[in-house]
mmCIF file of C-alpha atoms in Angstrom:
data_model
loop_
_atom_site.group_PDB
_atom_site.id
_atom_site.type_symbol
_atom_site.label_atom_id
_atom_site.label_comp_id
_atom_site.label_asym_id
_atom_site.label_seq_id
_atom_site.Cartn_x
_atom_site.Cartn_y
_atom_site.Cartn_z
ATOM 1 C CA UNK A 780 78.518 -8.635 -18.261
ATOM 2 C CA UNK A 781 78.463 -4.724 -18.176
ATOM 3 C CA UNK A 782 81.742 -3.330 -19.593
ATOM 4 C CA UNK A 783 83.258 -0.764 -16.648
ATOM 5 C CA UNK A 784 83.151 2.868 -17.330
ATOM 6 C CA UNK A 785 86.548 4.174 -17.801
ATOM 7 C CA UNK A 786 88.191 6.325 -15.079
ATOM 8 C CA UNK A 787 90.554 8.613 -17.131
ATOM 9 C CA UNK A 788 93.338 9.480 -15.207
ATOM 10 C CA UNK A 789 94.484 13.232 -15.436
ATOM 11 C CA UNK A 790 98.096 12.759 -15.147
ATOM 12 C CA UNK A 791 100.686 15.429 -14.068
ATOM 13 C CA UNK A 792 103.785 16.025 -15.946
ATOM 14 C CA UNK A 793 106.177 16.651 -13.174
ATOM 15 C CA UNK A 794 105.805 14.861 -9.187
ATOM 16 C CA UNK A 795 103.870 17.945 -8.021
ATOM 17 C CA UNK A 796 103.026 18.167 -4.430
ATOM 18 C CA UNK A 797 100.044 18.932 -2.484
ATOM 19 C CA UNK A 798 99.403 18.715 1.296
ATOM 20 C CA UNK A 799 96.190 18.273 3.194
ATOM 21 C CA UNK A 800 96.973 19.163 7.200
ATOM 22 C CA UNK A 801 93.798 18.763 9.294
ATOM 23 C CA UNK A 802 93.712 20.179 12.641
ATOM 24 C CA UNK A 803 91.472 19.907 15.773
ATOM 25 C CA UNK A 804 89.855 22.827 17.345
ATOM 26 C CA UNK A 805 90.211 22.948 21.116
ATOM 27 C CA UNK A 806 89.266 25.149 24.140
ATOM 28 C CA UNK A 807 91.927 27.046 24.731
ATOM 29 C CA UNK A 808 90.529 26.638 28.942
ATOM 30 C CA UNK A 809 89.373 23.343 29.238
ATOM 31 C CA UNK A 810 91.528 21.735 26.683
ATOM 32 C CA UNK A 811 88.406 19.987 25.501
ATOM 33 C CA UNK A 812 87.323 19.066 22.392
ATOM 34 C CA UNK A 813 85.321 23.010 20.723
ATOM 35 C CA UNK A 814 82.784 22.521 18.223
ATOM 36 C CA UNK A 815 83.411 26.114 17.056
ATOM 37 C CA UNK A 816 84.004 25.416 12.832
ATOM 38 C CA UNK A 817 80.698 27.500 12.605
ATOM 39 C CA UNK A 818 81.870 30.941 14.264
ATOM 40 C CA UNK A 819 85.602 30.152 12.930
ATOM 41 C CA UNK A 820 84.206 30.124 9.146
ATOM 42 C CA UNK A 821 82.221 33.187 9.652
ATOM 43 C CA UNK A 822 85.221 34.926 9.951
ATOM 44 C CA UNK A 823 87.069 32.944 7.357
ATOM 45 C CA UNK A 824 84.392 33.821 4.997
ATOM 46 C CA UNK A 825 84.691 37.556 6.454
ATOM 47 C CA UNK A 826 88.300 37.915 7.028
ATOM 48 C CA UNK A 827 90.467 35.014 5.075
ATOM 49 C CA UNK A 828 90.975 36.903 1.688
ATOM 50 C CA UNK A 829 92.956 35.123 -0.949
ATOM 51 C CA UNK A 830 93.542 32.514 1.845
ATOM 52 C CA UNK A 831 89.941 31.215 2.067
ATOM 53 C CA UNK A 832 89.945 28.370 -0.661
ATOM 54 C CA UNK A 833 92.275 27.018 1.313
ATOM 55 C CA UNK A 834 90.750 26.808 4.840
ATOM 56 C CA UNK A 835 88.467 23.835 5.211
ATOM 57 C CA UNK A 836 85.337 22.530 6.938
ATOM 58 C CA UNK A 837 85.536 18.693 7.546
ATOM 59 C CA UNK A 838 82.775 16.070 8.785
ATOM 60 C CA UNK A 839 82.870 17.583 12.007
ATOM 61 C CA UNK A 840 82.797 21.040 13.812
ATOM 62 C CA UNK A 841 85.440 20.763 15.835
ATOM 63 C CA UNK A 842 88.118 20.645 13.067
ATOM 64 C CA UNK A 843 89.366 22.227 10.543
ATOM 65 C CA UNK A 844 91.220 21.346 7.307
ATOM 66 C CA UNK A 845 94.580 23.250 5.783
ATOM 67 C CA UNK A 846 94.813 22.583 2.076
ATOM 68 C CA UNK A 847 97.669 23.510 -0.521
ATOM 69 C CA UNK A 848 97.573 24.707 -3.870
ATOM 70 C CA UNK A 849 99.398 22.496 -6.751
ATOM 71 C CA UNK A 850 103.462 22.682 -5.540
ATOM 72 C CA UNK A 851 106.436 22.008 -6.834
ATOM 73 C CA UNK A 852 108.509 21.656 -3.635
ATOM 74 C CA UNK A 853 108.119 20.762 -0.003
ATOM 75 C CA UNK A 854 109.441 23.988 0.872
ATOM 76 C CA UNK A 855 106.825 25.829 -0.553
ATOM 77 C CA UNK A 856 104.404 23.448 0.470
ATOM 78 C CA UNK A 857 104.808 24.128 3.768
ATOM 79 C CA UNK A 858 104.942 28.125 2.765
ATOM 80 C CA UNK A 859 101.853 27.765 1.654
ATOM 81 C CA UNK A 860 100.358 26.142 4.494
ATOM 82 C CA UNK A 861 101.951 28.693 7.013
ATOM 83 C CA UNK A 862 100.081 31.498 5.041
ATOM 84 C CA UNK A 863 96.896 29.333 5.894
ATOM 85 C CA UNK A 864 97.609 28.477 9.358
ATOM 86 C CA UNK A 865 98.915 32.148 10.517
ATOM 87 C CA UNK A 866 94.977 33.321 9.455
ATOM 88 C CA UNK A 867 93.305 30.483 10.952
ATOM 89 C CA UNK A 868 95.161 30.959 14.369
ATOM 90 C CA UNK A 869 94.521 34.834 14.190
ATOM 91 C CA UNK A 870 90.792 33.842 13.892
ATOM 92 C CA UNK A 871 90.926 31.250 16.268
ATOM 93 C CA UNK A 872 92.484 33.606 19.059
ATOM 94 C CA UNK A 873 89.242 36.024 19.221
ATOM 95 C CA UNK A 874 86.741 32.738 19.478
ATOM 96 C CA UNK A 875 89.027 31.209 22.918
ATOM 97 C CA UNK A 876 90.142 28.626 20.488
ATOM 98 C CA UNK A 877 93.511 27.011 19.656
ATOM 99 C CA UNK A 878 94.708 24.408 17.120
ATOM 100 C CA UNK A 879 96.019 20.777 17.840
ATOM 101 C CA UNK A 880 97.690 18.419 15.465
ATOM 102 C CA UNK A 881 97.449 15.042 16.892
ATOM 103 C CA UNK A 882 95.402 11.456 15.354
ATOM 104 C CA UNK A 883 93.130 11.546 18.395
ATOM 105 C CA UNK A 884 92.347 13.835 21.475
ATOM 106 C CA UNK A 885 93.288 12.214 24.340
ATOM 107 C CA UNK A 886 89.717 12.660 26.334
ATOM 108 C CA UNK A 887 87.111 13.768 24.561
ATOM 109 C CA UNK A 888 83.954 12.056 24.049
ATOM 110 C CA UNK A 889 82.751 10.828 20.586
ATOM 111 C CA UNK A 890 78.435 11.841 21.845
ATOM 112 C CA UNK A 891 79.382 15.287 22.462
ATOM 113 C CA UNK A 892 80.513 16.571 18.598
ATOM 114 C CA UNK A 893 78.711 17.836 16.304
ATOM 115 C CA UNK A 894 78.633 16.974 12.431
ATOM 116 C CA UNK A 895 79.086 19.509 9.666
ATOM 117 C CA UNK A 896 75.955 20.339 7.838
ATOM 118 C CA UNK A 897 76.243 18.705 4.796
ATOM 119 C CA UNK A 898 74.263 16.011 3.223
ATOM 120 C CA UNK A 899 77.552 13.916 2.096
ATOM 121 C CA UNK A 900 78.038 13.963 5.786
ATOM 122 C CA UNK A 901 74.838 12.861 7.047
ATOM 123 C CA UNK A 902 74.645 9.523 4.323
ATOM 124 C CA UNK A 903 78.087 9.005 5.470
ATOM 125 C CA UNK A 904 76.798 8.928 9.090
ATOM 126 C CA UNK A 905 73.701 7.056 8.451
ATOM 127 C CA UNK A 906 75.417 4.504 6.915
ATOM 128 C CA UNK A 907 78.476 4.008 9.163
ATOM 129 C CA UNK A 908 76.200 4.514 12.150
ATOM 130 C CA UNK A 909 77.879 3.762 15.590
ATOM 131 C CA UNK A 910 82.227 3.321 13.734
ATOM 132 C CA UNK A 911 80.772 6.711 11.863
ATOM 133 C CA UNK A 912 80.475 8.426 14.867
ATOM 134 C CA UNK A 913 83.725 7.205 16.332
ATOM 135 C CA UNK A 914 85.996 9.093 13.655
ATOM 136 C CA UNK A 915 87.450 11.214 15.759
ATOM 137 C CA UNK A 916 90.361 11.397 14.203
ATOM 138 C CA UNK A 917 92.671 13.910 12.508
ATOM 139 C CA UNK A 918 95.440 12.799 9.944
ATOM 140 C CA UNK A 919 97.727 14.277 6.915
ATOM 141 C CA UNK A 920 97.422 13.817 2.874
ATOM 142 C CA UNK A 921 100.170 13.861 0.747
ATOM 143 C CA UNK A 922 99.553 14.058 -3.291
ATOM 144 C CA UNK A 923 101.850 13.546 -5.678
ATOM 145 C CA UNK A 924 101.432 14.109 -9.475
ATOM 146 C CA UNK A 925 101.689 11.065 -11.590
ATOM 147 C CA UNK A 926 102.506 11.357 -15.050
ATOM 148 C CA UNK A 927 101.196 7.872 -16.544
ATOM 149 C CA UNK A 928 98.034 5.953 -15.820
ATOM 150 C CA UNK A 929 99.492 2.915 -16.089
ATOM 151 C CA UNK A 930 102.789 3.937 -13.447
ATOM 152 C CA UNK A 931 99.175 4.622 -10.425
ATOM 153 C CA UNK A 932 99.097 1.047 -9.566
ATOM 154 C CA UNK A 933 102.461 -0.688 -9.452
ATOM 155 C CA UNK A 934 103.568 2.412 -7.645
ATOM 156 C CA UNK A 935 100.654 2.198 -5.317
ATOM 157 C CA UNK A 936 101.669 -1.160 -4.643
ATOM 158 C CA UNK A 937 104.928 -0.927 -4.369
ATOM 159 C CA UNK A 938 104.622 1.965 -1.644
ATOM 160 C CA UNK A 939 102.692 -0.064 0.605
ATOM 161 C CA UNK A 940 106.430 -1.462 1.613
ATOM 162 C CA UNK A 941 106.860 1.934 3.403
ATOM 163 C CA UNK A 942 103.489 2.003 4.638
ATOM 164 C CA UNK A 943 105.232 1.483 8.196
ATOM 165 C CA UNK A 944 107.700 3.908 7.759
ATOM 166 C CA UNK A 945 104.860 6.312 6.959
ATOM 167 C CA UNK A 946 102.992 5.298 10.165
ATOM 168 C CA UNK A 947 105.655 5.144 12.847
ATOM 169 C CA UNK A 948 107.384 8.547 12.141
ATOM 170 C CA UNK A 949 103.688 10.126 12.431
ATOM 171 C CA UNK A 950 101.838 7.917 14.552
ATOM 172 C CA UNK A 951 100.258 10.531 17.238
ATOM 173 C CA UNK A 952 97.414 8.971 18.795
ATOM 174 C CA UNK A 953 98.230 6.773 21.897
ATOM 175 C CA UNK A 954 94.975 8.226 23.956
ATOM 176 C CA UNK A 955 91.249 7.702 23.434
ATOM 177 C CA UNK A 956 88.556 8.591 25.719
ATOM 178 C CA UNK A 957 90.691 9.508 28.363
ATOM 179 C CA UNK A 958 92.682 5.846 28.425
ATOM 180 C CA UNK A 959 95.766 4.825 27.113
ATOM 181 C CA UNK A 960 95.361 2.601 24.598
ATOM 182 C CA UNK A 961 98.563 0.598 23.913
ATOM 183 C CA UNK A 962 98.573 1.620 20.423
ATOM 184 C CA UNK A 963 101.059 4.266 19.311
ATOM 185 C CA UNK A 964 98.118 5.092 16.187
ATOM 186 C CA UNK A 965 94.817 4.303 17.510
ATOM 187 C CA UNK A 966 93.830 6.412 14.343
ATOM 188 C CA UNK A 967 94.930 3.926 12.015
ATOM 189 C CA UNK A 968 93.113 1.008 13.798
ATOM 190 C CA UNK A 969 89.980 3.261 13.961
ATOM 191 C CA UNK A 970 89.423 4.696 10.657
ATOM 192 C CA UNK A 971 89.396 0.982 8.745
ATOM 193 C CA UNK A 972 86.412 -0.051 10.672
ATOM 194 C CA UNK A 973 84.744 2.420 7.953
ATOM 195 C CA UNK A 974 83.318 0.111 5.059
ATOM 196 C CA UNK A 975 85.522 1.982 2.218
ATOM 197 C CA UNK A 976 88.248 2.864 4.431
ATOM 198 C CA UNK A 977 91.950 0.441 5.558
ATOM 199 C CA UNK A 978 94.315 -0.772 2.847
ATOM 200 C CA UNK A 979 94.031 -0.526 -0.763
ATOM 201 C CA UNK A 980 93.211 -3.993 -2.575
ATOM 202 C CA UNK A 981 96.539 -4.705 -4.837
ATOM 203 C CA UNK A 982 95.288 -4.557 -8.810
ATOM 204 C CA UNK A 983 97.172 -5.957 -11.767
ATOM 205 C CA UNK A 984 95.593 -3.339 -14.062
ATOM 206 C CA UNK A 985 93.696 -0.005 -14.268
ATOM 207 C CA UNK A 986 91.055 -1.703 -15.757
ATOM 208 C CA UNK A 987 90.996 -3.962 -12.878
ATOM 209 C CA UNK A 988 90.660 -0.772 -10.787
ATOM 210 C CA UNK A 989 87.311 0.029 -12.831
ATOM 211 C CA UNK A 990 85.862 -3.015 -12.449
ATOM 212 C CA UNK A 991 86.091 -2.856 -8.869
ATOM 213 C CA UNK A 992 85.032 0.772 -8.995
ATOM 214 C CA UNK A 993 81.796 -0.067 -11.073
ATOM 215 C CA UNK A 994 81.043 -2.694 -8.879
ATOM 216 C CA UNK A 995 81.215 -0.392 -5.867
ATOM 217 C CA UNK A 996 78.974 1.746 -7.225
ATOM 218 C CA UNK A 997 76.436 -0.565 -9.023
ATOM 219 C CA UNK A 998 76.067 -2.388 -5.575
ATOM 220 C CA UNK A 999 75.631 1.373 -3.605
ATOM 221 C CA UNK A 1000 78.726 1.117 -1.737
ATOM 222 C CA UNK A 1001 79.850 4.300 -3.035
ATOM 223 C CA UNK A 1002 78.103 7.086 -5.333
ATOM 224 C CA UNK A 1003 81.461 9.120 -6.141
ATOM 225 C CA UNK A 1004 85.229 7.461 -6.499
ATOM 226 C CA UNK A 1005 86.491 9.877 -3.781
ATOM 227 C CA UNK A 1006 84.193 7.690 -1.222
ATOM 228 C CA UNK A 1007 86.503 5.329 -1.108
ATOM 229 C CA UNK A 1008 88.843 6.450 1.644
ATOM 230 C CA UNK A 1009 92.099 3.830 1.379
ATOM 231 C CA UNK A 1010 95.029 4.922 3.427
ATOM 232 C CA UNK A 1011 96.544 5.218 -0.504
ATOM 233 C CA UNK A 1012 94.656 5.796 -3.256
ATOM 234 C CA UNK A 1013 94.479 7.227 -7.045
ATOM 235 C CA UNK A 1014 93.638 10.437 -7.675
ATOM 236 C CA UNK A 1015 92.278 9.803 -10.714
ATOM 237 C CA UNK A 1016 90.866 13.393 -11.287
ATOM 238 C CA UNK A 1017 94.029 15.413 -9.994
ATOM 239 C CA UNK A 1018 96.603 13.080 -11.586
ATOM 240 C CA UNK A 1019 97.883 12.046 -8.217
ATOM 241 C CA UNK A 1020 98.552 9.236 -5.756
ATOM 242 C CA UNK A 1021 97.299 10.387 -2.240
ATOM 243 C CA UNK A 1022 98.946 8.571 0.667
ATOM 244 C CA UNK A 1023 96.624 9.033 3.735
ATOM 245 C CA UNK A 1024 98.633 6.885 6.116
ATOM 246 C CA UNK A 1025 99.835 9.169 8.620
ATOM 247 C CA UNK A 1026 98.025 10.634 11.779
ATOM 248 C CA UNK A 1027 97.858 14.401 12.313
ATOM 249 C CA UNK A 1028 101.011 16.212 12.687
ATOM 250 C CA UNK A 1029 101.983 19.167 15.658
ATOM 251 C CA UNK A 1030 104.050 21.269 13.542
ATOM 252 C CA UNK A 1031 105.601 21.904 10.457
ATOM 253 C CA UNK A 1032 108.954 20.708 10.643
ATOM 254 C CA UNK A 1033 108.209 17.339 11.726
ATOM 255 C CA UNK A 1034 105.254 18.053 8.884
ATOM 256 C CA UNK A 1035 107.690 18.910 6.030
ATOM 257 C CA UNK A 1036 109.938 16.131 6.618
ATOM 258 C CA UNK A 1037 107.036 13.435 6.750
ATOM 259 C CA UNK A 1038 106.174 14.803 3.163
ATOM 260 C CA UNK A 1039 109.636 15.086 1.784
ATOM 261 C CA UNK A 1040 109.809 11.449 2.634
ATOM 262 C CA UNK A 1041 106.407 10.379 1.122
ATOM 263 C CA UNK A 1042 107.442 12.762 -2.103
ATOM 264 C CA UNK A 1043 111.087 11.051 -2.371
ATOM 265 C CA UNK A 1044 109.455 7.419 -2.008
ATOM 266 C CA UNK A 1045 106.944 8.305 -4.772
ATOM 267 C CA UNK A 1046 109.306 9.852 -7.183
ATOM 268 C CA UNK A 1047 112.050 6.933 -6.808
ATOM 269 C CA UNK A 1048 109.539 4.278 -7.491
ATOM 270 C CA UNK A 1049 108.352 5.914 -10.593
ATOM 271 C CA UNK A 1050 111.908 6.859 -11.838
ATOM 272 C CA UNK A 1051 112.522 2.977 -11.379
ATOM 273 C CA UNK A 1052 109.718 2.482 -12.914
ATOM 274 C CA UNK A 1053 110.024 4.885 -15.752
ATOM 275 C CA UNK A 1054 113.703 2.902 -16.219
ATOM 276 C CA UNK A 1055 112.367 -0.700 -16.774
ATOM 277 C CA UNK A 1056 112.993 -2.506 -13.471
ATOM 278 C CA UNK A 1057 110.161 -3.990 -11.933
ATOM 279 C CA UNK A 1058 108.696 -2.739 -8.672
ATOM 280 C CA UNK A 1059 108.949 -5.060 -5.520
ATOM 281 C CA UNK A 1060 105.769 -5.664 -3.694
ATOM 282 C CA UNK A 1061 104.731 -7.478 -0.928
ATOM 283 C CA UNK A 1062 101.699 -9.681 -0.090
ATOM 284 C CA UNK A 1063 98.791 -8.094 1.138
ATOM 285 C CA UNK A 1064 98.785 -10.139 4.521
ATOM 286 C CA UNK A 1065 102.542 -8.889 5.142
ATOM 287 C CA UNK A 1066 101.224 -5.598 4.663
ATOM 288 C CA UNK A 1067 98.448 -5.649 6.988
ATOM 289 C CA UNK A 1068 100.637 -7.114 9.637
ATOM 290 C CA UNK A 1069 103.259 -4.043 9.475
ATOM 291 C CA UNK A 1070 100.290 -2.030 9.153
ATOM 292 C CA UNK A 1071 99.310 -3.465 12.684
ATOM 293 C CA UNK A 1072 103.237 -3.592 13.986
ATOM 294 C CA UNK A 1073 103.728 -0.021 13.035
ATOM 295 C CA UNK A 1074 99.945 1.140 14.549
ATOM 296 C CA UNK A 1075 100.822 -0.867 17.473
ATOM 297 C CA UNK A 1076 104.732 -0.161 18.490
ATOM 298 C CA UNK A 1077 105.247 2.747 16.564
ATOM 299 C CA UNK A 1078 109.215 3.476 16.204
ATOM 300 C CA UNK A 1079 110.043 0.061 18.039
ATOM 301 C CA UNK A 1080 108.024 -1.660 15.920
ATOM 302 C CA UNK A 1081 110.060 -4.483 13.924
ATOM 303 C CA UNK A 1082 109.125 -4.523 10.230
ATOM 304 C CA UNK A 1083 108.851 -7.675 7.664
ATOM 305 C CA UNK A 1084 110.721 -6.333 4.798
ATOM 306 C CA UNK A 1085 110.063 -9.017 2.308
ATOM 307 C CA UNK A 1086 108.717 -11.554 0.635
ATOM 308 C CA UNK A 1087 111.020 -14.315 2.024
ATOM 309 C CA UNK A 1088 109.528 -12.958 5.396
ATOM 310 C CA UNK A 1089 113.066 -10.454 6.898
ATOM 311 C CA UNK A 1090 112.476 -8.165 9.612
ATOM 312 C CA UNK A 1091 113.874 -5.293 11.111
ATOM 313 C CA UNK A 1092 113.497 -2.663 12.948
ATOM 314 C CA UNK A 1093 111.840 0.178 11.337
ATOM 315 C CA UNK A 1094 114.014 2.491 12.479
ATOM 316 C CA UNK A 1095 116.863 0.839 11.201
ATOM 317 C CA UNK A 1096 115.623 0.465 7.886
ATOM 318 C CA UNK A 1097 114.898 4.073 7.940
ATOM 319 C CA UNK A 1098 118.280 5.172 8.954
ATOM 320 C CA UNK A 1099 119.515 3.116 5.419
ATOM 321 C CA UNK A 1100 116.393 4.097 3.664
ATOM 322 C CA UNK A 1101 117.370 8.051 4.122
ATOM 323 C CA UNK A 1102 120.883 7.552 2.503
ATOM 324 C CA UNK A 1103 119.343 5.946 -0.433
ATOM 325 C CA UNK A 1104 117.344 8.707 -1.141
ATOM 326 C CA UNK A 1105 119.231 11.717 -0.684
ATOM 327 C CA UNK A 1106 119.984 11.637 -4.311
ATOM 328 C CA UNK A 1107 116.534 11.699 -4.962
ATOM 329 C CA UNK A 1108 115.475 14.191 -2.449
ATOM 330 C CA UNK A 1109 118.578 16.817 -3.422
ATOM 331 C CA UNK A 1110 116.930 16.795 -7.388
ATOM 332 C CA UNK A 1111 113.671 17.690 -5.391
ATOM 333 C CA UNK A 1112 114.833 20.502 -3.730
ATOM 334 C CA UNK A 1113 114.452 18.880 -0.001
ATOM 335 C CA UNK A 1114 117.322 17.064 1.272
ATOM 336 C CA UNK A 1115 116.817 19.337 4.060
ATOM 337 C CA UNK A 1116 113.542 18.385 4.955
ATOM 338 C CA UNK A 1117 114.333 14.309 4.941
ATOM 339 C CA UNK A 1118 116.484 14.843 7.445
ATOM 340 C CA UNK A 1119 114.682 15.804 9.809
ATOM 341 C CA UNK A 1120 113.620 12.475 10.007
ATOM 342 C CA UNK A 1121 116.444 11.565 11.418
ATOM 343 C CA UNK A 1122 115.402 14.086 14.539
ATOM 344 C CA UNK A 1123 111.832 12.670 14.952
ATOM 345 C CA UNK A 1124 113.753 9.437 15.585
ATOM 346 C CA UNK A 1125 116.320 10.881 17.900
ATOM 347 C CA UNK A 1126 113.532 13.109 19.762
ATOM 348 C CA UNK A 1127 111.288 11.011 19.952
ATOM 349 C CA UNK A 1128 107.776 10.707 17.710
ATOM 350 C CA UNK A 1129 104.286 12.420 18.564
ATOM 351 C CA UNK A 1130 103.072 9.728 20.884
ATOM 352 C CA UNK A 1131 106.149 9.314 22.317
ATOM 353 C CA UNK A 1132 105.654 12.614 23.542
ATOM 354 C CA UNK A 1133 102.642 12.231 24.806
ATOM 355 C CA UNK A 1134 103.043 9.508 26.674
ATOM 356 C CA UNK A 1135 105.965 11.060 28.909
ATOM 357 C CA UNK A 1136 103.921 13.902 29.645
ATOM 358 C CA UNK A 1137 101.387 11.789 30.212
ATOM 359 C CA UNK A 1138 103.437 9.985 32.703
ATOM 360 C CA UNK A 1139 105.138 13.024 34.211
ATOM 361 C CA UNK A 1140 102.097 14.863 34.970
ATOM 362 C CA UNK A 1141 99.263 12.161 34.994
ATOM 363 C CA UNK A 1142 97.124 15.065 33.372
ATOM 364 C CA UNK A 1143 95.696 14.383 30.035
ATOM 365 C CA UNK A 1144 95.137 18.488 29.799
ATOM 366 C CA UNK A 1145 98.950 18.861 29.729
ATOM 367 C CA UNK A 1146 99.344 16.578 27.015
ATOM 368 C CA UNK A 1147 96.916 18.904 25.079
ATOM 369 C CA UNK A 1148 98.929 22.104 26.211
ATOM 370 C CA UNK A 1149 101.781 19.840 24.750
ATOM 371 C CA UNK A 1150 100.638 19.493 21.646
ATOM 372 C CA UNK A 1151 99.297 22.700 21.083
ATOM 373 C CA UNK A 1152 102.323 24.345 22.056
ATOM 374 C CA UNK A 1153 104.582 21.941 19.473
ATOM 375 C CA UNK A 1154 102.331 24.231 16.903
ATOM 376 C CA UNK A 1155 104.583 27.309 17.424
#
């Protein structure tokens, strides 16, 4: 039997932060779907300065991805994002284009985008075939540094007891194809039909992890770890764990809150960690149930909470969740931003929104004009 290769984990030596916002481009007259990434990085390369390393292309041409350097805080997460976005939209003005942060677009057809050049892309495409050409979909990724190897697993675990939390507050994606679906994250139903993609498998050990890495690669599966695309995964190379759960986001304040809450859940399981208790975790088929619950009902969704099978609703478990973490989230600099929360809940989520515009207007181009105007 061939011994793994190692995976040496980079780790961080404070819970630094780092945000990946992806955004759709659409035509800012008929609300469609643009595949205008070519022209919009022409002048990004032109135009975007000191900003440009941080302005995106993604698998296809009709988005485009807002990435932050490492950060210490959510506030200047977001600071650093705004620098981003406030070139991108400049840009995006001259080319009849605006930006949309949503999971899905609520009509747009799959046959009529266009994929990035790239040859990552095309294997990716050529492999996934038909569910390949499906993704589209637009979501956020939070990082947060990890100081320890061995924390990047029982914390990885241990966070998929919030994956619902994560979910509902963000889920943004009721409409596909110009239909309701039922589903208040369509986008978290439709990105796990990809062969690496869905929930992470549960391991005991990091050398566990390389096992299953090396057979993933030895079988072709994957040719680079960053192919597989779990809705949380290590980050073996930045020190990190990246939580990919939530759909795209409409605007920043609903976007800094979502991240305060994944940093505060991330830093409070490894201080727990760090402090000798053991991490709760639930079984994997719990999981993928809230997984479904939360994808399915959003904020009404009612939760299984444990191991002896409780449930609640999610919202109701978030109200108690924030108070436990305020201590956490006032050492982090964004007590602030977690309660915001507490207005996403009140207001209403993403496809919540959507939906009564949806029903007020029976026009799927006003719930783009929605959306884009939630930008600011």
């Amino acid at each position: 039997m061939t011994t793994p290769a190692a995976i040496p984990f980079h780790g961080s030596p404070k819970p630094t932060l780092g945000v990946e916002w992806e955004l759709a481009l659409v035509d800012k007259s008929s609300r469609d779907l643009s595949n205008a990434a070519d022209r919009l990085f022409e002048l990004v390369d032109a135009r975007a300065g000191d900003q440009r390393d941080k302005i995106h292309r993604e698998l296809l041409r009709n988005t485009v991805e807002l990435v932050t350097g490492i950060c210490t805080t959510v506030g200047e997460a977001m600071d650093d994002l705004g620098g981003s976005l406030d070139v991108v939209r400049g840009l995006c003005d001259e080319i009849g284009i605006d930006l949309y942060g949503a999971g899905t677009h609520p009509f747009a057809e799959w046959s009529a985008q266009q994929l990035t050049e790239g040859h990552r892309y095309a294997e990716l495409i050529e492999r996934t075939q038909w569910w390949g050409r499906q993704m589209l979909i637009w979501g956020v990724h939070v990082h947060v540094g990890i100081d320890s190897r061995d924390k990047v697993l029982p914390i990885l675990s241990s966070l998929l007891k919030f994956y619902p939390h994560l979910l509902a507050l963000s889920a943004s994606s009721p409409m596909w194809a110009g239909r309701s679906t039922g589903y208040a994250s369509n986008r978290a139903m439709m990105f796990q039909q990809l062969p690496t993609a869905g929930l992470p498998f549960q391991f005991e050990s990091w050398s566990e992890f390389e096992g299953f890495a090396q057979d993933q690669k030895t079988t072709g599966i994957i040719d680079h770890l960053n192919e597989i695309r779990w809705d949380i995964r290590p980050s073996p190379h930045l020190g990190t764990i990246e939580v990919r759960v939530c759909d795209g986001v409409s605007n920043r304040r609903e976007l800094a809150a979502i991240v305060a809450l994944t940093h505060c859940l991330i830093v409070d399981l490894d201080r727990r960690l760090s402090a000798g208790q053991t991490l709760p975790q639930m079984a994997p088929w719990l999981v993928q149930e809230n997984k479904w619950r939360a994808a399915r009902y959003g904020l009404d969704a009612i939760i299984i909470q444990d191991a002896e099978c409780s449930e609640r609703l999610v919202t109701e478990d978030l109200a108690e969740l924030l108070v436990r973490l305020e201590p956490v989230a006032a050492s982090l600099g964004c007590l602030e931003e977690l309660g915001t929360i507490a207005d996403i809940i009140a207001g209403g989520a993403s496809y919540q929104r959507q939906r009564r515009v949806l029903s007020e207007t029976g026009d799927m181009r006003k719930v783009v004009d929605s959306v884009v105007a939630e930008l600011g």
